[in-house]
Amino acid sequence: MGASERDRPIGVFDSGVGGLTVMRALVETLPAEDIVYLGDTARVPYGNRAASTVRRYAVNATGTLMEKDIKALVVACNTATAHALGTLKETWDVPVIGVVEPVAKRVLEVTKTGIVGVLGTRGTVRSDCYPEAIRRLDRHGGAPRIEEIHQVACPLLVPLAEEGWSTGSVAEEVAAEYLSRLPDLDFDTLVLGCTHYPLLRDTLAAVARRRFGREVTLLDSATCTADEVEATLRSRNLLSGAEESEHEFLLTDLSPAFVEMAERFFGTSPRSMTHVDITE
Amino acid sequence: MGASERDRPIGVFDSGVGGLTVMRALVETLPAEDIVYLGDTARVPYGNRAASTVRRYAVNATGTLMEKDIKALVVACNTATAHALGTLKETWDVPVIGVVEPVAKRVLEVTKTGIVGVLGTRGTVRSDCYPEAIRRLDRHGGAPRIEEIHQVACPLLVPLAEEGWSTGSVAEEVAAEYLSRLPDLDFDTLVLGCTHYPLLRDTLAAVARRRFGREVTLLDSATCTADEVEATLRSRNLLSGAEESEHEFLLTDLSPAFVEMAERFFGTSPRSMTHVDITE
């Protein structure tokens, strides 16, 4: 594998700006890597769309990243991971990493009680992608560690994060309402099954502590996925050896609202955001 | 004007399911009319999109209604009204009624203090469509009645309505937070500048009463627009004389989430919802 192979960028794909939490974790974990982010903001949100529509959009949009000659594709979107990961793996000739399996792996490493909660959007919960991935991995890892998995759809958490109301009494009351819908069991692990939820981590942790009377491990897709990307690139000898790196941000619709939200999700203001047209 | 002209349906266009509050008001006001609703759920929400994108989507989507030979087009979407009403009027050869001007007219009829608040999505507030329409009409109606207009962007109200959390402590706390952002003036009229907000009417009325220490008139686009449609059809001798009427619901994406929300916004379950493909 030549230096030029290793110097190609990583591509990160999301339906909108939530995937910037994954991008942020990637930048922290892999500071030497060039990364191109594509947010399909012209067609966000994918969450309520039919599975076939999501597949069509995902293949179509990631074509733009392929033109950038990426060495790996990160699908930083739960909906696209749930409905289109297999199609994307079949379509493109680079490693494709979704946000579900990395978290599922970590669940099996950290849970002791085997009682796991999953918070997600309505679409993610309906897709059952987290319980399925966790149980599939659990079956292939010796003695089963999972007792029960319970999901809660939390549609209001996304707008709370986007609005910048991640802490405070409204966020706490909403989080408490959702966590009250989990049964009274000995949960020790909660999956934050949406790329927006890392912004609500502190609120969710505090409310979970009150709800279950114990410290609960919160696992989010951003950090788990970044670790998985690193392992994948390392195993293929594709890690960059560069001293400097570039980060590029492409959006299919460049309204002021997205620019403002991007800053909130990425932590700092993305240096430049470029509009790209996607024609189907 | 022959009977066949009058028997053509009214077309109602929205980016999603919020416009069903307008449809519901139309059904109540004009029970004899056939109505075809088109929700562009495959591309919802329009709110964060660029104005040129909204115009393109709106012209494209309403073409489907034109194929139904509608006698009038109701643009039951604030974003499409703000950015695409002029284009739609130029494009189609039927009366086109948006949701902004009917409310603006009513504001001038009801306000006594001349101090008016406008609640809307971020995009609607940024477009300034309500203040502009109210001031334009005010200039053409003798002695000016408007002293001050203040707007508040309320991004969380849409997900609260969609989630079915229209009443209760979370809704009240969110509403109180938004209304606290209005200055301490003698508001007597509040515009609910989003088709989702009629679901929150009771909560907003109660919170407004507490906030301003008086009864505040809440004007919503659903009922004001239905009255305007009736007046338009009457003036053109286009009101139906039929004894029975049909209501048709077309969605560009037919996910279970939309079907569930449609029931919440329309009040009863739409008898049948049909998927239509829109090709640009």
PDB file of N, CA, C and O in Angstrom, chain B residues 59-112:
ATOM      1  N   VAL B  59     -43.382  24.489  -7.099  1.00  0.00           N
ATOM      2  CA  VAL B  59     -43.913  24.450  -8.468  1.00  0.00           C
ATOM      3  C   VAL B  59     -44.023  23.000  -8.926  1.00  0.00           C
ATOM      4  O   VAL B  59     -45.039  22.555  -9.456  1.00  0.00           O
ATOM      5  N   ASN B  60     -42.969  22.258  -8.670  1.00  0.00           N
ATOM      6  CA  ASN B  60     -42.903  20.849  -9.036  1.00  0.00           C
ATOM      7  C   ASN B  60     -44.038  20.042  -8.391  1.00  0.00           C
ATOM      8  O   ASN B  60     -44.786  19.319  -9.062  1.00  0.00           O
ATOM      9  N   ALA B  61     -44.225  20.217  -7.083  1.00  0.00           N
ATOM     10  CA  ALA B  61     -45.224  19.416  -6.358  1.00  0.00           C
ATOM     11  C   ALA B  61     -46.644  19.811  -6.739  1.00  0.00           C
ATOM     12  O   ALA B  61     -47.518  18.946  -6.904  1.00  0.00           O
ATOM     13  N   THR B  62     -46.903  21.105  -6.883  1.00  0.00           N
ATOM     14  CA  THR B  62     -48.273  21.527  -7.170  1.00  0.00           C
ATOM     15  C   THR B  62     -48.714  21.118  -8.580  1.00  0.00           C
ATOM     16  O   THR B  62     -49.916  21.076  -8.861  1.00  0.00           O
ATOM     17  N   GLY B  63     -47.756  20.776  -9.436  1.00  0.00           N
ATOM     18  CA  GLY B  63     -48.110  20.225 -10.754  1.00  0.00           C
ATOM     19  C   GLY B  63     -49.000  18.997 -10.628  1.00  0.00           C
ATOM     20  O   GLY B  63     -49.928  18.781 -11.427  1.00  0.00           O
ATOM     21  N   THR B  64     -48.753  18.204  -9.578  1.00  0.00           N
ATOM     22  CA  THR B  64     -49.565  17.011  -9.318  1.00  0.00           C
ATOM     23  C   THR B  64     -51.018  17.390  -9.021  1.00  0.00           C
ATOM     24  O   THR B  64     -51.951  16.689  -9.423  1.00  0.00           O
ATOM     25  N   LEU B  65     -51.210  18.505  -8.300  1.00  0.00           N
ATOM     26  CA  LEU B  65     -52.581  18.964  -8.012  1.00  0.00           C
ATOM     27  C   LEU B  65     -53.251  19.495  -9.265  1.00  0.00           C
ATOM     28  O   LEU B  65     -54.464  19.335  -9.455  1.00  0.00           O
ATOM     29  N   MET B  66     -52.476  20.149 -10.119  1.00  0.00           N
ATOM     30  CA  MET B  66     -53.049  20.690 -11.357  1.00  0.00           C
ATOM     31  C   MET B  66     -53.606  19.568 -12.239  1.00  0.00           C
ATOM     32  O   MET B  66     -54.607  19.744 -12.924  1.00  0.00           O
ATOM     33  N   GLU B  67     -52.931  18.409 -12.182  1.00  0.00           N
ATOM     34  CA  GLU B  67     -53.430  17.262 -12.946  1.00  0.00           C
ATOM     35  C   GLU B  67     -54.804  16.803 -12.457  1.00  0.00           C
ATOM     36  O   GLU B  67     -55.516  16.089 -13.165  1.00  0.00           O
ATOM     37  N   LYS B  68     -55.156  17.209 -11.222  1.00  0.00           N
ATOM     38  CA  LYS B  68     -56.477  16.876 -10.677  1.00  0.00           C
ATOM     39  C   LYS B  68     -57.523  17.921 -11.076  1.00  0.00           C
ATOM     40  O   LYS B  68     -58.648  17.891 -10.591  1.00  0.00           O
ATOM     41  N   ASP B  69     -57.121  18.868 -11.899  1.00  0.00           N
ATOM     42  CA  ASP B  69     -58.030  19.890 -12.417  1.00  0.00           C
ATOM     43  C   ASP B  69     -58.664  20.711 -11.292  1.00  0.00           C
ATOM     44  O   ASP B  69     -59.883  20.936 -11.277  1.00  0.00           O
ATOM     45  N   ILE B  70     -57.842  21.176 -10.353  1.00  0.00           N
ATOM     46  CA  ILE B  70     -58.372  21.937  -9.210  1.00  0.00           C
ATOM     47  C   ILE B  70     -58.838  23.325  -9.652  1.00  0.00           C
ATOM     48  O   ILE B  70     -58.331  23.892 -10.616  1.00  0.00           O
ATOM     49  N   LYS B  71     -59.813  23.878  -8.887  1.00  0.00           N
ATOM     50  CA  LYS B  71     -60.346  25.205  -9.227  1.00  0.00           C
ATOM     51  C   LYS B  71     -59.674  26.305  -8.414  1.00  0.00           C
ATOM     52  O   LYS B  71     -59.830  27.491  -8.718  1.00  0.00           O
ATOM     53  N   ALA B  72     -58.966  25.928  -7.359  1.00  0.00           N
ATOM     54  CA  ALA B  72     -58.226  26.902  -6.541  1.00  0.00           C
ATOM     55  C   ALA B  72     -57.111  26.149  -5.820  1.00  0.00           C
ATOM     56  O   ALA B  72     -57.263  24.971  -5.485  1.00  0.00           O
ATOM     57  N   LEU B  73     -56.007  26.851  -5.592  1.00  0.00           N
ATOM     58  CA  LEU B  73     -54.861  26.238  -4.915  1.00  0.00           C
ATOM     59  C   LEU B  73     -54.619  26.940  -3.583  1.00  0.00           C
ATOM     60  O   LEU B  73     -54.405  28.153  -3.543  1.00  0.00           O
ATOM     61  N   VAL B  74     -54.672  26.157  -2.495  1.00  0.00           N
ATOM     62  CA  VAL B  74     -54.376  26.699  -1.173  1.00  0.00           C
ATOM     63  C   VAL B  74     -52.959  26.273  -0.794  1.00  0.00           C
ATOM     64  O   VAL B  74     -52.662  25.073  -0.749  1.00  0.00           O
ATOM     65  N   VAL B  75     -52.099  27.243  -0.560  1.00  0.00           N
ATOM     66  CA  VAL B  75     -50.720  26.939  -0.171  1.00  0.00           C
ATOM     67  C   VAL B  75     -50.690  26.908   1.354  1.00  0.00           C
ATOM     68  O   VAL B  75     -50.526  27.929   2.018  1.00  0.00           O
ATOM     69  N   ALA B  76     -50.886  25.719   1.922  1.00  0.00           N
ATOM     70  CA  ALA B  76     -51.088  25.560   3.363  1.00  0.00           C
ATOM     71  C   ALA B  76     -49.764  25.339   4.080  1.00  0.00           C
ATOM     72  O   ALA B  76     -49.652  24.480   4.943  1.00  0.00           O
ATOM     73  N   CYS B  77     -48.788  26.118   3.732  1.00  0.00           N
ATOM     74  CA  CYS B  77     -47.426  25.948   4.238  1.00  0.00           C
ATOM     75  C   CYS B  77     -46.810  27.335   4.315  1.00  0.00           C
ATOM     76  O   CYS B  77     -46.775  28.059   3.313  1.00  0.00           O
ATOM     77  N   ASN B  78     -46.346  27.711   5.508  1.00  0.00           N
ATOM     78  CA  ASN B  78     -45.808  29.057   5.670  1.00  0.00           C
ATOM     79  C   ASN B  78     -44.560  29.292   4.830  1.00  0.00           C
ATOM     80  O   ASN B  78     -44.398  30.347   4.233  1.00  0.00           O
ATOM     81  N   THR B  79     -43.676  28.298   4.785  1.00  0.00           N
ATOM     82  CA  THR B  79     -42.432  28.472   4.041  1.00  0.00           C
ATOM     83  C   THR B  79     -42.723  28.646   2.557  1.00  0.00           C
ATOM     84  O   THR B  79     -42.169  29.536   1.900  1.00  0.00           O
ATOM     85  N   ALA B  80     -43.604  27.802   2.024  1.00  0.00           N
ATOM     86  CA  ALA B  80     -43.937  27.904   0.600  1.00  0.00           C
ATOM     87  C   ALA B  80     -44.668  29.207   0.309  1.00  0.00           C
ATOM     88  O   ALA B  80     -44.464  29.819  -0.744  1.00  0.00           O
ATOM     89  N   THR B  81     -45.522  29.658   1.247  1.00  0.00           N
ATOM     90  CA  THR B  81     -46.201  30.939   1.050  1.00  0.00           C
ATOM     91  C   THR B  81     -45.190  32.078   1.030  1.00  0.00           C
ATOM     92  O   THR B  81     -45.234  32.955   0.172  1.00  0.00           O
ATOM     93  N   ALA B  82     -44.239  32.037   1.970  1.00  0.00           N
ATOM     94  CA  ALA B  82     -43.257  33.128   2.069  1.00  0.00           C
ATOM     95  C   ALA B  82     -42.374  33.205   0.829  1.00  0.00           C
ATOM     96  O   ALA B  82     -42.062  34.286   0.348  1.00  0.00           O
ATOM     97  N   HIS B  83     -41.970  32.054   0.301  1.00  0.00           N
ATOM     98  CA  HIS B  83     -40.958  32.069  -0.762  1.00  0.00           C
ATOM     99  C   HIS B  83     -41.511  31.796  -2.158  1.00  0.00           C
ATOM    100  O   HIS B  83     -40.838  32.090  -3.138  1.00  0.00           O
ATOM    101  N   ALA B  84     -42.689  31.190  -2.250  1.00  0.00           N
ATOM    102  CA  ALA B  84     -43.108  30.692  -3.568  1.00  0.00           C
ATOM    103  C   ALA B  84     -44.489  31.159  -4.001  1.00  0.00           C
ATOM    104  O   ALA B  84     -44.930  30.824  -5.100  1.00  0.00           O
ATOM    105  N   LEU B  85     -45.198  31.971  -3.183  1.00  0.00           N
ATOM    106  CA  LEU B  85     -46.577  32.323  -3.542  1.00  0.00           C
ATOM    107  C   LEU B  85     -46.632  33.085  -4.865  1.00  0.00           C
ATOM    108  O   LEU B  85     -47.466  32.786  -5.735  1.00  0.00           O
ATOM    109  N   GLY B  86     -45.738  34.056  -5.037  1.00  0.00           N
ATOM    110  CA  GLY B  86     -45.718  34.842  -6.277  1.00  0.00           C
ATOM    111  C   GLY B  86     -45.443  33.955  -7.479  1.00  0.00           C
ATOM    112  O   GLY B  86     -46.140  34.045  -8.503  1.00  0.00           O
ATOM    113  N   THR B  87     -44.465  33.087  -7.352  1.00  0.00           N
ATOM    114  CA  THR B  87     -44.122  32.171  -8.447  1.00  0.00           C
ATOM    115  C   THR B  87     -45.303  31.264  -8.785  1.00  0.00           C
ATOM    116  O   THR B  87     -45.623  31.046  -9.959  1.00  0.00           O
ATOM    117  N   LEU B  88     -45.972  30.749  -7.740  1.00  0.00           N
ATOM    118  CA  LEU B  88     -47.117  29.856  -7.983  1.00  0.00           C
ATOM    119  C   LEU B  88     -48.259  30.607  -8.668  1.00  0.00           C
ATOM    120  O   LEU B  88     -48.914  30.071  -9.564  1.00  0.00           O
ATOM    121  N   LYS B  89     -48.487  31.867  -8.278  1.00  0.00           N
ATOM    122  CA  LYS B  89     -49.538  32.672  -8.926  1.00  0.00           C
ATOM    123  C   LYS B  89     -49.211  32.898 -10.392  1.00  0.00           C
ATOM    124  O   LYS B  89     -50.101  32.908 -11.245  1.00  0.00           O
ATOM    125  N   GLU B  90     -47.939  33.095 -10.683  1.00  0.00           N
ATOM    126  CA  GLU B  90     -47.537  33.316 -12.075  1.00  0.00           C
ATOM    127  C   GLU B  90     -47.584  32.025 -12.890  1.00  0.00           C
ATOM    128  O   GLU B  90     -47.766  32.047 -14.105  1.00  0.00           O
ATOM    129  N   THR B  91     -47.378  30.888 -12.180  1.00  0.00           N
ATOM    130  CA  THR B  91     -47.265  29.616 -12.893  1.00  0.00           C
ATOM    131  C   THR B  91     -48.626  29.015 -13.241  1.00  0.00           C
ATOM    132  O   THR B  91     -48.813  28.456 -14.317  1.00  0.00           O
ATOM    133  N   TRP B  92     -49.579  29.118 -12.301  1.00  0.00           N
ATOM    134  CA  TRP B  92     -50.844  28.416 -12.487  1.00  0.00           C
ATOM    135  C   TRP B  92     -51.998  29.363 -12.733  1.00  0.00           C
ATOM    136  O   TRP B  92     -52.041  30.467 -12.188  1.00  0.00           O
ATOM    137  N   ASP B  93     -52.972  28.904 -13.479  1.00  0.00           N
ATOM    138  CA  ASP B  93     -54.060  29.749 -13.948  1.00  0.00           C
ATOM    139  C   ASP B  93     -55.316  29.599 -13.087  1.00  0.00           C
ATOM    140  O   ASP B  93     -56.423  29.597 -13.606  1.00  0.00           O
ATOM    141  N   VAL B  94     -55.158  29.420 -11.776  1.00  0.00           N
ATOM    142  CA  VAL B  94     -56.300  29.355 -10.852  1.00  0.00           C
ATOM    143  C   VAL B  94     -55.994  30.296  -9.685  1.00  0.00           C
ATOM    144  O   VAL B  94     -54.827  30.676  -9.493  1.00  0.00           O
ATOM    145  N   PRO B  95     -57.004  30.685  -8.903  1.00  0.00           N
ATOM    146  CA  PRO B  95     -56.709  31.500  -7.718  1.00  0.00           C
ATOM    147  C   PRO B  95     -55.765  30.746  -6.768  1.00  0.00           C
ATOM    148  O   PRO B  95     -55.975  29.549  -6.524  1.00  0.00           O
ATOM    149  N   VAL B  96     -54.743  31.423  -6.277  1.00  0.00           N
ATOM    150  CA  VAL B  96     -53.780  30.814  -5.357  1.00  0.00           C
ATOM    151  C   VAL B  96     -53.835  31.587  -4.038  1.00  0.00           C
ATOM    152  O   VAL B  96     -53.646  32.800  -4.013  1.00  0.00           O
ATOM    153  N   ILE B  97     -54.140  30.877  -2.956  1.00  0.00           N
ATOM    154  CA  ILE B  97     -54.319  31.517  -1.644  1.00  0.00           C
ATOM    155  C   ILE B  97     -53.284  30.981  -0.674  1.00  0.00           C
ATOM    156  O   ILE B  97     -53.194  29.776  -0.450  1.00  0.00           O
ATOM    157  N   GLY B  98     -52.488  31.866  -0.099  1.00  0.00           N
ATOM    158  CA  GLY B  98     -51.493  31.462   0.882  1.00  0.00           C
ATOM    159  C   GLY B  98     -52.023  31.587   2.293  1.00  0.00           C
ATOM    160  O   GLY B  98     -53.164  31.995   2.505  1.00  0.00           O
ATOM    161  N   VAL B  99     -51.188  31.232   3.287  1.00  0.00           N
ATOM    162  CA  VAL B  99     -51.654  31.261   4.675  1.00  0.00           C
ATOM    163  C   VAL B  99     -51.288  32.554   5.408  1.00  0.00           C
ATOM    164  O   VAL B  99     -51.698  32.746   6.549  1.00  0.00           O
ATOM    165  N   VAL B 100     -50.535  33.441   4.770  1.00  0.00           N
ATOM    166  CA  VAL B 100     -50.052  34.625   5.490  1.00  0.00           C
ATOM    167  C   VAL B 100     -51.053  35.779   5.426  1.00  0.00           C
ATOM    168  O   VAL B 100     -51.456  36.335   6.459  1.00  0.00           O
ATOM    169  N   GLU B 101     -51.474  36.138   4.217  1.00  0.00           N
ATOM    170  CA  GLU B 101     -52.310  37.327   4.072  1.00  0.00           C
ATOM    171  C   GLU B 101     -53.661  37.223   4.792  1.00  0.00           C
ATOM    172  O   GLU B 101     -54.090  38.205   5.407  1.00  0.00           O
ATOM    173  N   PRO B 102     -54.325  36.057   4.767  1.00  0.00           N
ATOM    174  CA  PRO B 102     -55.596  35.970   5.501  1.00  0.00           C
ATOM    175  C   PRO B 102     -55.439  36.290   6.990  1.00  0.00           C
ATOM    176  O   PRO B 102     -56.295  36.949   7.589  1.00  0.00           O
ATOM    177  N   VAL B 103     -54.347  35.854   7.600  1.00  0.00           N
ATOM    178  CA  VAL B 103     -54.112  36.142   9.017  1.00  0.00           C
ATOM    179  C   VAL B 103     -53.800  37.627   9.199  1.00  0.00           C
ATOM    180  O   VAL B 103     -54.292  38.276  10.130  1.00  0.00           O
ATOM    181  N   ALA B 104     -52.989  38.163   8.290  1.00  0.00           N
ATOM    182  CA  ALA B 104     -52.626  39.583   8.386  1.00  0.00           C
ATOM    183  C   ALA B 104     -53.872  40.469   8.351  1.00  0.00           C
ATOM    184  O   ALA B 104     -53.992  41.438   9.115  1.00  0.00           O
ATOM    185  N   LYS B 105     -54.805  40.129   7.483  1.00  0.00           N
ATOM    186  CA  LYS B 105     -56.070  40.884   7.425  1.00  0.00           C
ATOM    187  C   LYS B 105     -56.802  40.856   8.755  1.00  0.00           C
ATOM    188  O   LYS B 105     -57.288  41.874   9.244  1.00  0.00           O
ATOM    189  N   ARG B 106     -56.881  39.647   9.332  1.00  0.00           N
ATOM    190  CA  ARG B 106     -57.598  39.493  10.609  1.00  0.00           C
ATOM    191  C   ARG B 106     -56.915  40.278  11.727  1.00  0.00           C
ATOM    192  O   ARG B 106     -57.585  40.832  12.598  1.00  0.00           O
ATOM    193  N   VAL B 107     -55.591  40.327  11.698  1.00  0.00           N
ATOM    194  CA  VAL B 107     -54.858  41.085  12.718  1.00  0.00           C
ATOM    195  C   VAL B 107     -55.368  42.520  12.754  1.00  0.00           C
ATOM    196  O   VAL B 107     -55.658  43.076  13.822  1.00  0.00           O
ATOM    197  N   LEU B 108     -55.501  43.134  11.578  1.00  0.00           N
ATOM    198  CA  LEU B 108     -55.933  44.527  11.510  1.00  0.00           C
ATOM    199  C   LEU B 108     -57.372  44.695  11.993  1.00  0.00           C
ATOM    200  O   LEU B 108     -57.752  45.750  12.496  1.00  0.00           O
ATOM    201  N   GLU B 109     -58.175  43.634  11.866  1.00  0.00           N
ATOM    202  CA  GLU B 109     -59.557  43.714  12.336  1.00  0.00           C
ATOM    203  C   GLU B 109     -59.660  43.593  13.856  1.00  0.00           C
ATOM    204  O   GLU B 109     -60.543  44.191  14.465  1.00  0.00           O
ATOM    205  N   VAL B 110     -58.749  42.823  14.464  1.00  0.00           N
ATOM    206  CA  VAL B 110     -58.953  42.526  15.897  1.00  0.00           C
ATOM    207  C   VAL B 110     -58.082  43.333  16.854  1.00  0.00           C
ATOM    208  O   VAL B 110     -58.476  43.552  17.995  1.00  0.00           O
ATOM    209  N   THR B 111     -56.916  43.788  16.435  1.00  0.00           N
ATOM    210  CA  THR B 111     -56.043  44.436  17.412  1.00  0.00           C
ATOM    211  C   THR B 111     -56.590  45.811  17.815  1.00  0.00           C
ATOM    212  O   THR B 111     -57.072  46.576  16.974  1.00  0.00           O
ATOM    213  N   LYS B 112     -56.540  46.067  19.117  1.00  0.00           N
ATOM    214  CA  LYS B 112     -56.953  47.379  19.615  1.00  0.00           C
ATOM    215  C   LYS B 112     -55.731  48.154  20.096  1.00  0.00           C
ATOM    216  O   LYS B 112     -55.617  49.348  19.887  1.00  0.00           O
TER     217      LYS B 112
END
